mmCIF file of C-alpha atoms in Angstrom:
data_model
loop_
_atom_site.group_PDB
_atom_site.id
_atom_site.type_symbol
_atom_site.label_atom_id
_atom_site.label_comp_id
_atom_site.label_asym_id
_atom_site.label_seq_id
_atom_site.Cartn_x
_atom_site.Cartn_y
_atom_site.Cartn_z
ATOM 1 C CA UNK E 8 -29.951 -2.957 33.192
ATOM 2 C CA UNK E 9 -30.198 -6.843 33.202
ATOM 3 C CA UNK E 10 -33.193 -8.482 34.229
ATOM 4 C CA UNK E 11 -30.624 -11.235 35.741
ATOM 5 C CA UNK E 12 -28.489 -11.310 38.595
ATOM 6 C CA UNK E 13 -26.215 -14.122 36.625
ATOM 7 C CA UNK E 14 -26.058 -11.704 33.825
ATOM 8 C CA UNK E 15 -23.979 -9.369 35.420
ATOM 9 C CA UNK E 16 -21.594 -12.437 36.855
ATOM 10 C CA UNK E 17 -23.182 -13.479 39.867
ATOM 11 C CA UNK E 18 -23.158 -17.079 40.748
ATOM 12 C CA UNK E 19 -24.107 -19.982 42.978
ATOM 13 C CA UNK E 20 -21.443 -19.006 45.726
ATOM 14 C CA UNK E 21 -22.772 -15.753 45.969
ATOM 15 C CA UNK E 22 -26.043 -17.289 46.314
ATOM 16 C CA UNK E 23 -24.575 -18.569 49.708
ATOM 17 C CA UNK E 24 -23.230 -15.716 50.558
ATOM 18 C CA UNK E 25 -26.093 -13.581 50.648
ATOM 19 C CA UNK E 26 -28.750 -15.797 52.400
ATOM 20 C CA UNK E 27 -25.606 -15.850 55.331
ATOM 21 C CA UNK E 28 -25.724 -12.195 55.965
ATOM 22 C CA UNK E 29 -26.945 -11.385 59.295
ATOM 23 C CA UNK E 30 -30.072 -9.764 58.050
ATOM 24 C CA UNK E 31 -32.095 -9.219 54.766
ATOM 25 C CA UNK E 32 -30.767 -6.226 52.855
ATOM 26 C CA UNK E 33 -33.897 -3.754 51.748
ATOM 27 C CA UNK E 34 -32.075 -3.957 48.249
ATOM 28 C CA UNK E 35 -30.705 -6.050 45.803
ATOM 29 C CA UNK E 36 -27.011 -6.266 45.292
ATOM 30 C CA UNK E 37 -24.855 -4.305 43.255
ATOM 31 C CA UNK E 38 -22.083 -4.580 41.495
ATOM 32 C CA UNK E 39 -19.479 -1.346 41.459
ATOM 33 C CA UNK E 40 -18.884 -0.398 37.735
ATOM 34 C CA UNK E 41 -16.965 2.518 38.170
ATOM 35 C CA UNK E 42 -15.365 4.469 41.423
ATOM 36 C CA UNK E 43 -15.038 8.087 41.415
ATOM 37 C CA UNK E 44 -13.433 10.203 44.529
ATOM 38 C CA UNK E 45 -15.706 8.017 47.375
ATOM 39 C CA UNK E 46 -18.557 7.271 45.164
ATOM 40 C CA UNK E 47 -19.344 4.069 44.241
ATOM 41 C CA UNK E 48 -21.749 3.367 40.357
ATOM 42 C CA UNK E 49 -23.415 0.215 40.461
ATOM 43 C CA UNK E 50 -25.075 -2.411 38.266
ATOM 44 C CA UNK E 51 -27.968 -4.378 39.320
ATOM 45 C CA UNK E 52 -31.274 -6.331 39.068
ATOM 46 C CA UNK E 53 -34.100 -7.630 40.935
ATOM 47 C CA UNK E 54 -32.072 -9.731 43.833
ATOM 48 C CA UNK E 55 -32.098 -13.182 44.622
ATOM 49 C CA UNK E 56 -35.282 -12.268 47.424
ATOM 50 C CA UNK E 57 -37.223 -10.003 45.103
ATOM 51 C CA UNK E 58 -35.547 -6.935 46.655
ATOM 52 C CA UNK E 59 -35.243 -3.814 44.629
ATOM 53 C CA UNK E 60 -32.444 -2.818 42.593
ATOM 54 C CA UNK E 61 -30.139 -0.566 44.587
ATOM 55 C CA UNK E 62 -29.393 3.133 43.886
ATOM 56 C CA UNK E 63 -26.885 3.859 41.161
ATOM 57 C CA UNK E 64 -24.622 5.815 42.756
ATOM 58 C CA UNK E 65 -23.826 5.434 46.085
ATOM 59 C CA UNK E 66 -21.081 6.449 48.894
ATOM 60 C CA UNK E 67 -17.771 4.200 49.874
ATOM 61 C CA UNK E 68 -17.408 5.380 53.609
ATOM 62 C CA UNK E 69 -14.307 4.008 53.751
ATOM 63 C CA UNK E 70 -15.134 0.704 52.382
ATOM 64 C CA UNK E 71 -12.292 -0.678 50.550
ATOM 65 C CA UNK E 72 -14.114 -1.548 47.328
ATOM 66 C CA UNK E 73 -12.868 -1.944 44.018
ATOM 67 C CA UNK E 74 -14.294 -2.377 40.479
ATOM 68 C CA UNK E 75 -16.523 -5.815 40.271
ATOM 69 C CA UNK E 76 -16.942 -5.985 43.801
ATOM 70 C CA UNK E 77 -20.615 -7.328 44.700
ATOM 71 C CA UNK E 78 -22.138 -4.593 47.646
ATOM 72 C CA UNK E 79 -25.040 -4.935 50.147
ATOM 73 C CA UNK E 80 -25.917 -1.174 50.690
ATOM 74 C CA UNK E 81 -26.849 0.158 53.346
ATOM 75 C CA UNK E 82 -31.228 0.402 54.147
ATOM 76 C CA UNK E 83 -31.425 4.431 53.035
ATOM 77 C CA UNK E 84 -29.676 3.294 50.102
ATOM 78 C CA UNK E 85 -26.722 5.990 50.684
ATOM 79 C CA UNK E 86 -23.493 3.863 51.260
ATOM 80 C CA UNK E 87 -22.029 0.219 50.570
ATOM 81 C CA UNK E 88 -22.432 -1.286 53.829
ATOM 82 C CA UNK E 89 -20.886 -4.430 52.972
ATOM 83 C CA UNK E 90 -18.532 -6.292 50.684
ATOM 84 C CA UNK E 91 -19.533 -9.852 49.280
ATOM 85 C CA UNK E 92 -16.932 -12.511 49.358
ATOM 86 C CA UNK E 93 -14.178 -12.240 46.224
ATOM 87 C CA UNK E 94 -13.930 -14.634 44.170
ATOM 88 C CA UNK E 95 -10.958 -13.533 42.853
ATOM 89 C CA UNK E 96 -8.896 -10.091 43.618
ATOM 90 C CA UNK E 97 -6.034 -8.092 41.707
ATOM 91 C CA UNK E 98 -4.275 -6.582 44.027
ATOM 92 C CA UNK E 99 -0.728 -4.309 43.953
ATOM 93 C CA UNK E 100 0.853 -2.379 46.568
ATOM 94 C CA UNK E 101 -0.291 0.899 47.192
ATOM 95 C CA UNK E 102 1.659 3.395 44.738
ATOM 96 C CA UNK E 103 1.095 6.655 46.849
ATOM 97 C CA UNK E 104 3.156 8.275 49.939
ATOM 98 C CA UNK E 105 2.660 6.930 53.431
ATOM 99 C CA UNK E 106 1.057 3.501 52.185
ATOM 100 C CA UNK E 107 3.705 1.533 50.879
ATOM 101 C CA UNK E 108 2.748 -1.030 53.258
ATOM 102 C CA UNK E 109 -1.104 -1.456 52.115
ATOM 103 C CA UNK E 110 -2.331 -3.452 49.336
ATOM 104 C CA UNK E 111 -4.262 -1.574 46.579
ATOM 105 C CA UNK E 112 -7.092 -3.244 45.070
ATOM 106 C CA UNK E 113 -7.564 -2.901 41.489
ATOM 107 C CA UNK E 114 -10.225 -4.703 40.200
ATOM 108 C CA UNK E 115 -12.402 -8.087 42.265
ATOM 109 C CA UNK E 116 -14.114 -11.203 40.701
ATOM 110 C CA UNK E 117 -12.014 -11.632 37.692
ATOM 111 C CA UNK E 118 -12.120 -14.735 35.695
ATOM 112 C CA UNK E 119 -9.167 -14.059 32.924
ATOM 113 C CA UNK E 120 -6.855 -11.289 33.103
ATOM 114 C CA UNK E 121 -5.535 -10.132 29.827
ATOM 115 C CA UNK E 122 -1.230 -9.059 30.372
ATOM 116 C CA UNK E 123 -1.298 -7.080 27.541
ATOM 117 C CA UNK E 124 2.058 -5.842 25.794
ATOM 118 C CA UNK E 125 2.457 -4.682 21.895
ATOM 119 C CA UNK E 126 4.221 -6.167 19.480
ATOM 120 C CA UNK E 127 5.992 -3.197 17.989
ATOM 121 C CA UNK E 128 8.169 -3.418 20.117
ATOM 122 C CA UNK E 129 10.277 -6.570 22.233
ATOM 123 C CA UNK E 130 7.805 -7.252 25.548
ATOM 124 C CA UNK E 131 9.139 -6.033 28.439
ATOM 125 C CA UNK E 132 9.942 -9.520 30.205
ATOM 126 C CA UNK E 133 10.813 -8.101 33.262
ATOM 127 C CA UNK E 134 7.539 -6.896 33.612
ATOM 128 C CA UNK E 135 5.682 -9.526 32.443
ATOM 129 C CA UNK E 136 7.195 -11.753 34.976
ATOM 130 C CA UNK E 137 5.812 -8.976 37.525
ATOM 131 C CA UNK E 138 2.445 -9.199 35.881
ATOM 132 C CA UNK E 139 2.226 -12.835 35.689
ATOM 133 C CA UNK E 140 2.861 -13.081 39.712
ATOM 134 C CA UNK E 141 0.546 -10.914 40.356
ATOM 135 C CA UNK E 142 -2.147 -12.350 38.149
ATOM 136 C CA UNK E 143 -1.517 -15.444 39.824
ATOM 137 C CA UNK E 144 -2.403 -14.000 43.209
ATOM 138 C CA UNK E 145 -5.167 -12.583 42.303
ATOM 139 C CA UNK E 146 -6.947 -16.079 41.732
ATOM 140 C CA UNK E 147 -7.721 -15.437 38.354
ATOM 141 C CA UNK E 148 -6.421 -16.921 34.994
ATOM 142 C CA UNK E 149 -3.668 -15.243 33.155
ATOM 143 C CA UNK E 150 -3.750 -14.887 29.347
ATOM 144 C CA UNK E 151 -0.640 -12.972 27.586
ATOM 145 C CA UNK E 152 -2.368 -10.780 25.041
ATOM 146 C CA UNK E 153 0.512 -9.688 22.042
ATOM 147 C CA UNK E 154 -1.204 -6.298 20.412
ATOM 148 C CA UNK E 155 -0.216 -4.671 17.200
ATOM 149 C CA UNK E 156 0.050 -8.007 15.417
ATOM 150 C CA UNK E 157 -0.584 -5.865 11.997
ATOM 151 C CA UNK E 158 2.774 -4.479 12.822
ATOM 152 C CA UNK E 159 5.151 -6.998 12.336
ATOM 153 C CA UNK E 160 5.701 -9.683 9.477
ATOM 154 C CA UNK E 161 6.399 -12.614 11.753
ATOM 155 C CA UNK E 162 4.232 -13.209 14.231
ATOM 156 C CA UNK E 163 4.913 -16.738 15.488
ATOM 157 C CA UNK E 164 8.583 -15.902 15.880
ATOM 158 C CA UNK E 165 7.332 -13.069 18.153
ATOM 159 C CA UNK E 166 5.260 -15.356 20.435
ATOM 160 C CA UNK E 167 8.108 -18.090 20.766
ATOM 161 C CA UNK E 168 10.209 -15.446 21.987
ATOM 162 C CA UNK E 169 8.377 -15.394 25.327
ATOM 163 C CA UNK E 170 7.608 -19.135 25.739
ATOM 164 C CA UNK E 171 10.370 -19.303 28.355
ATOM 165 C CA UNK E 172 8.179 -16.528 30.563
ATOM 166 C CA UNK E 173 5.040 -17.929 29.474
ATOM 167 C CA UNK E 174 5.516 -21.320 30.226
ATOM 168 C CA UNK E 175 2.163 -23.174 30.255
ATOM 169 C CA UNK E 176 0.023 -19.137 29.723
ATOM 170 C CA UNK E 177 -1.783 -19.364 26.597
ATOM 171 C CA UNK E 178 0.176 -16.373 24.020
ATOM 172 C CA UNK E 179 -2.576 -14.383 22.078
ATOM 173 C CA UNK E 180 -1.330 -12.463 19.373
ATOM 174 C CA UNK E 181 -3.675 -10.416 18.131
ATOM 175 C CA UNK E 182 -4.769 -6.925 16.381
ATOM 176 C CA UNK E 183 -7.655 -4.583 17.745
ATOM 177 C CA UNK E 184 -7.866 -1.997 14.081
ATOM 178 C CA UNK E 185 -7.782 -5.236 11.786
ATOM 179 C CA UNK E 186 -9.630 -7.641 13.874
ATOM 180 C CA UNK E 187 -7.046 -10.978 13.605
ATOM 181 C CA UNK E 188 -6.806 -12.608 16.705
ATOM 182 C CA UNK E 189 -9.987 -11.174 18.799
ATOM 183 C CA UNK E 190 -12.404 -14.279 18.121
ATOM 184 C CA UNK E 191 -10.157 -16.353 20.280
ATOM 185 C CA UNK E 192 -10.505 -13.711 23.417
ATOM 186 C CA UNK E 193 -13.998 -13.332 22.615
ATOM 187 C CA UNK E 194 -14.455 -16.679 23.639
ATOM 188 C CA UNK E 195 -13.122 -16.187 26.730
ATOM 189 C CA UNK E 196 -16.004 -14.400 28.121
ATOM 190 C CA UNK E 197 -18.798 -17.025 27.605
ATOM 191 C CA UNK E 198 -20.766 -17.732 30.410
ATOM 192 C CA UNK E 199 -21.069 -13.768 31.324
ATOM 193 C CA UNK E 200 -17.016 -14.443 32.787
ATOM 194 C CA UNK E 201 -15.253 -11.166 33.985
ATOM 195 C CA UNK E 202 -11.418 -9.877 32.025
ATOM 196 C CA UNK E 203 -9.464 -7.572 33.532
ATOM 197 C CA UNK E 204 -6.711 -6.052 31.333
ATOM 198 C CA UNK E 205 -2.951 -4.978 32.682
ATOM 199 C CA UNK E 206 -0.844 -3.310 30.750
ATOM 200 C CA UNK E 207 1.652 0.069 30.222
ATOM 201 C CA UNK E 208 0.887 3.466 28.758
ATOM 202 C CA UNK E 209 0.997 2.670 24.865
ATOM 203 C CA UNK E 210 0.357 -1.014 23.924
ATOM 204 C CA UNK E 211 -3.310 -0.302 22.731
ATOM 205 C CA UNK E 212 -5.284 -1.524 25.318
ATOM 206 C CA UNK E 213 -7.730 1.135 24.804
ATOM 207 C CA UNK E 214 -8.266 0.225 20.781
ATOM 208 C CA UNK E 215 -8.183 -3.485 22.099
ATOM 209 C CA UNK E 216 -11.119 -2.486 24.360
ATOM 210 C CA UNK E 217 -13.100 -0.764 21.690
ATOM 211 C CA UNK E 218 -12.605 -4.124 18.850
ATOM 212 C CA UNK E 219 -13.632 -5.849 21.854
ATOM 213 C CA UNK E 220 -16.356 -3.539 22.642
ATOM 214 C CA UNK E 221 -17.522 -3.030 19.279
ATOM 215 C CA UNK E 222 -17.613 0.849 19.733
ATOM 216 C CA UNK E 223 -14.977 3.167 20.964
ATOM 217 C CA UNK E 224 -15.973 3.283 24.557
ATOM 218 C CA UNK E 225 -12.252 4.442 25.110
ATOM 219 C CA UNK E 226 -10.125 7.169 23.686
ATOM 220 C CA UNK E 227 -7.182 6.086 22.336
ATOM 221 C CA UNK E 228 -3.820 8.186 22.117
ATOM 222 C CA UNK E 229 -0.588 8.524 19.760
ATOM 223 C CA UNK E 230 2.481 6.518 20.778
ATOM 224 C CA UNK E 231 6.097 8.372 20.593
ATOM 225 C CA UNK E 232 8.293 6.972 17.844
ATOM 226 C CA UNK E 233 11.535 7.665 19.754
ATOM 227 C CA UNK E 234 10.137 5.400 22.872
ATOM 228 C CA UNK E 235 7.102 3.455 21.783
ATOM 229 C CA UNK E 236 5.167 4.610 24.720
ATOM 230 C CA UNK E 237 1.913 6.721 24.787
ATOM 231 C CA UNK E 238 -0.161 8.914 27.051
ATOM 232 C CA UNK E 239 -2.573 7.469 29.398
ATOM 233 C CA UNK E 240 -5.775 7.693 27.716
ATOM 234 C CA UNK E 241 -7.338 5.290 31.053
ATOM 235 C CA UNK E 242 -8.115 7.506 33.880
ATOM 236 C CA UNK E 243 -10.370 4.800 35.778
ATOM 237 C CA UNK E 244 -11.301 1.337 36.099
ATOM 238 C CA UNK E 245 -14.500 0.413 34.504
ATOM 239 C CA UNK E 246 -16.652 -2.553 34.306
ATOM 240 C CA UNK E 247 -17.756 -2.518 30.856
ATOM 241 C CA UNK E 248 -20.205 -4.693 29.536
ATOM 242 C CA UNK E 249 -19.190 -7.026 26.008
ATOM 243 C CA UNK E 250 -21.656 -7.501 23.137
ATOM 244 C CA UNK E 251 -22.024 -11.132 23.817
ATOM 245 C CA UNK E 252 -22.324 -10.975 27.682
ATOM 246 C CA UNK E 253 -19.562 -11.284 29.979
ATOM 247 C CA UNK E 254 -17.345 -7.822 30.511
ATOM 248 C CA UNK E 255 -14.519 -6.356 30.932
ATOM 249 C CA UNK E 256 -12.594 -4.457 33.537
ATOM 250 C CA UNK E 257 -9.885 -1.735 32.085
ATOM 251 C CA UNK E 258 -7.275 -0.412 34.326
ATOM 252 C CA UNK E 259 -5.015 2.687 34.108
ATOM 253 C CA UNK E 260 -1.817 2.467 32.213
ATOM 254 C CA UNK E 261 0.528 1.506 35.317
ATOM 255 C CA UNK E 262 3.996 3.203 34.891
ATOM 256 C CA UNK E 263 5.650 0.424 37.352
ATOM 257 C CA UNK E 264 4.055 -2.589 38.691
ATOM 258 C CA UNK E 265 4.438 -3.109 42.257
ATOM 259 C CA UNK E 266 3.977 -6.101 43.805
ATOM 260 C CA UNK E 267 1.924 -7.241 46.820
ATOM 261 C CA UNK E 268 2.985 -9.930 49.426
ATOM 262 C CA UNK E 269 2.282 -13.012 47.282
ATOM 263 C CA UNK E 270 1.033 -16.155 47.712
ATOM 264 C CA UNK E 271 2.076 -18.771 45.328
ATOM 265 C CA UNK E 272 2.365 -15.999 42.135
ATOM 266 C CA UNK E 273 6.062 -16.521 42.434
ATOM 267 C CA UNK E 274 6.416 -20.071 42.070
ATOM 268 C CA UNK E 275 3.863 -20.341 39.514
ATOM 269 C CA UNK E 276 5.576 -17.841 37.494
ATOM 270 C CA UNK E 277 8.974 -19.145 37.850
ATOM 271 C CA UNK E 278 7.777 -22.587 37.892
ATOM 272 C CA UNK E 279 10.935 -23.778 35.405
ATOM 273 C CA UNK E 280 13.339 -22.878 38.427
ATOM 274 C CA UNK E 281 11.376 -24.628 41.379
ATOM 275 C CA UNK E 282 10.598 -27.459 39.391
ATOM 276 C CA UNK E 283 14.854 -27.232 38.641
ATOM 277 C CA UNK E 284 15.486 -26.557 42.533
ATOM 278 C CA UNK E 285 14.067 -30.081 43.282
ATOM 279 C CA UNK E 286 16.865 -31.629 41.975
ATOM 280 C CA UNK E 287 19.268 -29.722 43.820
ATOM 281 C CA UNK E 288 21.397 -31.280 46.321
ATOM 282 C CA UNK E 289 20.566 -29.040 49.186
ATOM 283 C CA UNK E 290 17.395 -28.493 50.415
ATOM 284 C CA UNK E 291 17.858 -24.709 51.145
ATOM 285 C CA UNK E 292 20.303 -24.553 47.897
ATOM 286 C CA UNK E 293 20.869 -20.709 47.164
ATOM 287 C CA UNK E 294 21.985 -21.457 43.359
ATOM 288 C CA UNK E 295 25.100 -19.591 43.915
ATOM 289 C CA UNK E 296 27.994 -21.384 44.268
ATOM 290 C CA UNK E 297 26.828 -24.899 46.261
ATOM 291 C CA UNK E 298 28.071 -27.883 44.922
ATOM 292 C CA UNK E 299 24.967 -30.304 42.528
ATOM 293 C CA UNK E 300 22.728 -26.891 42.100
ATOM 294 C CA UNK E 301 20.680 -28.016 39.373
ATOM 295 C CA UNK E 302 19.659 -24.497 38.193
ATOM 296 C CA UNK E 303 23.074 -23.166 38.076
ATOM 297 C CA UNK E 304 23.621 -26.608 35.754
ATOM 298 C CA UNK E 305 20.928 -25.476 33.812
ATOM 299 C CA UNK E 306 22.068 -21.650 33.291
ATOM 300 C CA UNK E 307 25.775 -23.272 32.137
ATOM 301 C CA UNK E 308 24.372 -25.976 29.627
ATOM 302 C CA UNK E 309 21.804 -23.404 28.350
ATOM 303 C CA UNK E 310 18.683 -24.493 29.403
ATOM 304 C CA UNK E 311 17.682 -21.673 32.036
ATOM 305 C CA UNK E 312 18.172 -18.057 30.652
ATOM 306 C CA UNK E 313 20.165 -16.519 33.921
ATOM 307 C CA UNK E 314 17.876 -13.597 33.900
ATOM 308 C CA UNK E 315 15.193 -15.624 35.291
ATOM 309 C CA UNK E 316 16.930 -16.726 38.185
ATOM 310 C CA UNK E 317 18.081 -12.855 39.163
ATOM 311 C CA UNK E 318 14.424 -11.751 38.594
ATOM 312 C CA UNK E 319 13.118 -14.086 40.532
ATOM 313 C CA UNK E 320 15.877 -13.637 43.735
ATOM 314 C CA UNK E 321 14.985 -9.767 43.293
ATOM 315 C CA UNK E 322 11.265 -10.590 43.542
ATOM 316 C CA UNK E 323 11.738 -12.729 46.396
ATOM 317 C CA UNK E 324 13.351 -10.168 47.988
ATOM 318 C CA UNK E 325 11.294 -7.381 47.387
ATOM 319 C CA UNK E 326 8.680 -9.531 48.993
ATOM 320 C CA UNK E 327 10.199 -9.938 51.989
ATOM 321 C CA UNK E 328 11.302 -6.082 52.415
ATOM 322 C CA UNK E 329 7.354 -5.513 51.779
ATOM 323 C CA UNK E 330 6.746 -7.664 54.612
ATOM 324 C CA UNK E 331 9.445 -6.396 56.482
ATOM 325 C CA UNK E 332 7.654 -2.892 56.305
ATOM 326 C CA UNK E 333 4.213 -4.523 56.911
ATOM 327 C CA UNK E 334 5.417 -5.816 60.331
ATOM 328 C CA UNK E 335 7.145 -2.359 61.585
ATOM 329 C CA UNK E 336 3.709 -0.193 60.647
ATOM 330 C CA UNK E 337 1.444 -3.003 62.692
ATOM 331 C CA UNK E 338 4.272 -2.720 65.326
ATOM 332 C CA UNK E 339 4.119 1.149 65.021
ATOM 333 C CA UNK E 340 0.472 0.689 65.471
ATOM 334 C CA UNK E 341 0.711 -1.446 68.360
ATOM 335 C CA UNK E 342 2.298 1.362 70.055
ATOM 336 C CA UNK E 343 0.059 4.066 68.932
ATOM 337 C CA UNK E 344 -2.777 1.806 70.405
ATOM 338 C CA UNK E 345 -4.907 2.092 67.265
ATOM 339 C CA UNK E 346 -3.607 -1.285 65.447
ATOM 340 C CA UNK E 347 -5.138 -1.691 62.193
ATOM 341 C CA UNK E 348 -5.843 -5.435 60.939
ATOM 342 C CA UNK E 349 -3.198 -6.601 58.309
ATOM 343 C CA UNK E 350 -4.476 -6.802 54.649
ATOM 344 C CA UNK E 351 -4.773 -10.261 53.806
ATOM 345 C CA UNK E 352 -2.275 -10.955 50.603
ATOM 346 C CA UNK E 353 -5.051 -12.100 48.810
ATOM 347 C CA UNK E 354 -8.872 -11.586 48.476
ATOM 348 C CA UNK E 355 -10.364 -14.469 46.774
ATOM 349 C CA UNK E 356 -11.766 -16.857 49.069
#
């Protein structure tokens, strides 16, 4: 256990944050390393008052916590009584029956978040666009993170075949069993910073997470030749903590990634067509068939890879059919007479 609050990631905001509660909390606050069916694990040291560290292992009640969320707990030291102010939030929609409509929180108080994909085989773009939205919503920085780089004899050629998804994201390639490449994300944890890592069944984030580790904290699985995909060897987000401070948040392989209402992840991940849509002639240009579209100039001379202009109109739309659904439940609510308050899109502050 640190003998530092700031060792685990806390910081001067929180500072604020925790002299505004309405009273003083008996204990020091935690940070949730792991959640398992209601219960909450949590990190901590001697708090900002002197108060004790809190309990290890304590109940959720129905408090919508995720992994790196900072906790007040409750006086008997049984239950999180309340959530700190995020910082930062990754956040998808809610994969399971009957919540469509609710955002899922996956991990809180990220710094970096690693979009990891292998290099055996091509990157899924299409997902990586996903992943790069959502990243972007979660008020953290992305970081593209190319495994397997012992796999393939040209590298760089590998990496410039994204740069038209990446756009301005730094492109990592890099190789948890022989070590090339890991410095550079090591360095992205000074300063006891937070990574989350995103990524499908079978690109190696769990032997990326041991190299970074620097022991096999996670098992790791065989991928299927005919498919390239593995097992899920991830069965729960984990704050783990990284041999030169700072840590690391691992979530499950995710078979799909489904997006949350979003707040300016789109345009920052298609940032090659807005900047493009300012030169159209219409305002409220569609990119169809309207006379001095810019990005449809820029699909026929080349320049814009067509692709990105239908994932981004399906994105678009899949937003607004989320909030579509969002507005008939709180309606649905409304009539039930038990309204429940709207998620906010995003968590950071």
């Amino acid at each position: 256990m640190p003998d530092d609050l700031r060792a685990l990631g806390w910081d001067a905001s929180l500072d604020e944050a925790w002299s505004a509660l309405a009273r003083r909390p008996a204990w020091a606050p935690g940070r949730v390393r792991r959640i398992d069916r209601g219960w909450s694990s949590l990190l901590s040291a001697p708090g900002p008052g002197e108060q004790p560290p809190p309990p290890d292992r304590v109940r959720n009640l129905g408090a919508d916590v995720a992994v790196g969320d900072w906790v007040a707990v409750s006086d008997d030291g049984e239950r999180v009584e309340q959530l700190l102010p995020r910082r930062s939030v990754f956040v998808r929609r809610a994969s399971f029956e009957g919540a469509h409509a609710e955002a899922q929180p996956l991990a809180a108080n990220i710094d970096v978040v690693f979009l990891v994909h292998a290099l055996s085989s091509p990157p899924n773009e299409r997902r990586l666009e996903r992943e790069l939205v959502l990243a972007y919503d979660s008020g953290a920085t992305p970081v593209i993170v190319l495994t397997k780089a012992d796999l393939i004899d040209d590298v760089d050629a590998a990496v410039a075949a994204i740069e038209h998804i990446a756009l301005t994201v730094p492109v990592h390639a890099v190789s948890g069993r022989t070590g090339v490449g890991l410095d550079a994300l090591v360095s992205l944890t000074d300063g006891y910073r937070t990574i989350a890592l995103l990524g499908a069944s079978g690109v190696g984030k769990s032997t990326l997470v041991n190299a970074l580790v620097g022991r096999d904290v996670q098992d790791t699985g065989t991928v299927r030749e005919a498919d390239d995909r593995g097992r899920h060897t991830t069965t729960a987000a984990e704050l783990i903590p990284l041999p030169g401070g700072g840590w690391l948040i691992d979530t499950p392989g995710l078979r799909a990634v489904s997006l949350w209402a979003s707040g300016e992840g789109i345009e920052r991940a298609f940032q090659d067509v807005f900047d493009l849509a300012e030169h159209c002639r219409f305002r409220d240009c569609k990119h169809e068939d309207e006379p001095g579209c810019a990005v449809r100039a820029a699909i026929e001379d080349g320049t814009l890879d067509p692709r990105r202009l239908a994932s981004m109109k399906r994105l678009v739309a899949e937003e607004a059919a989320l909030e579509d659904e969002q507005r008939a439940q709180e309606k649905a609510a409304d009539k039930r007479g038990r309204r429940r308050p709207r998620p906010p899109a995003q968590g950071a502050r």
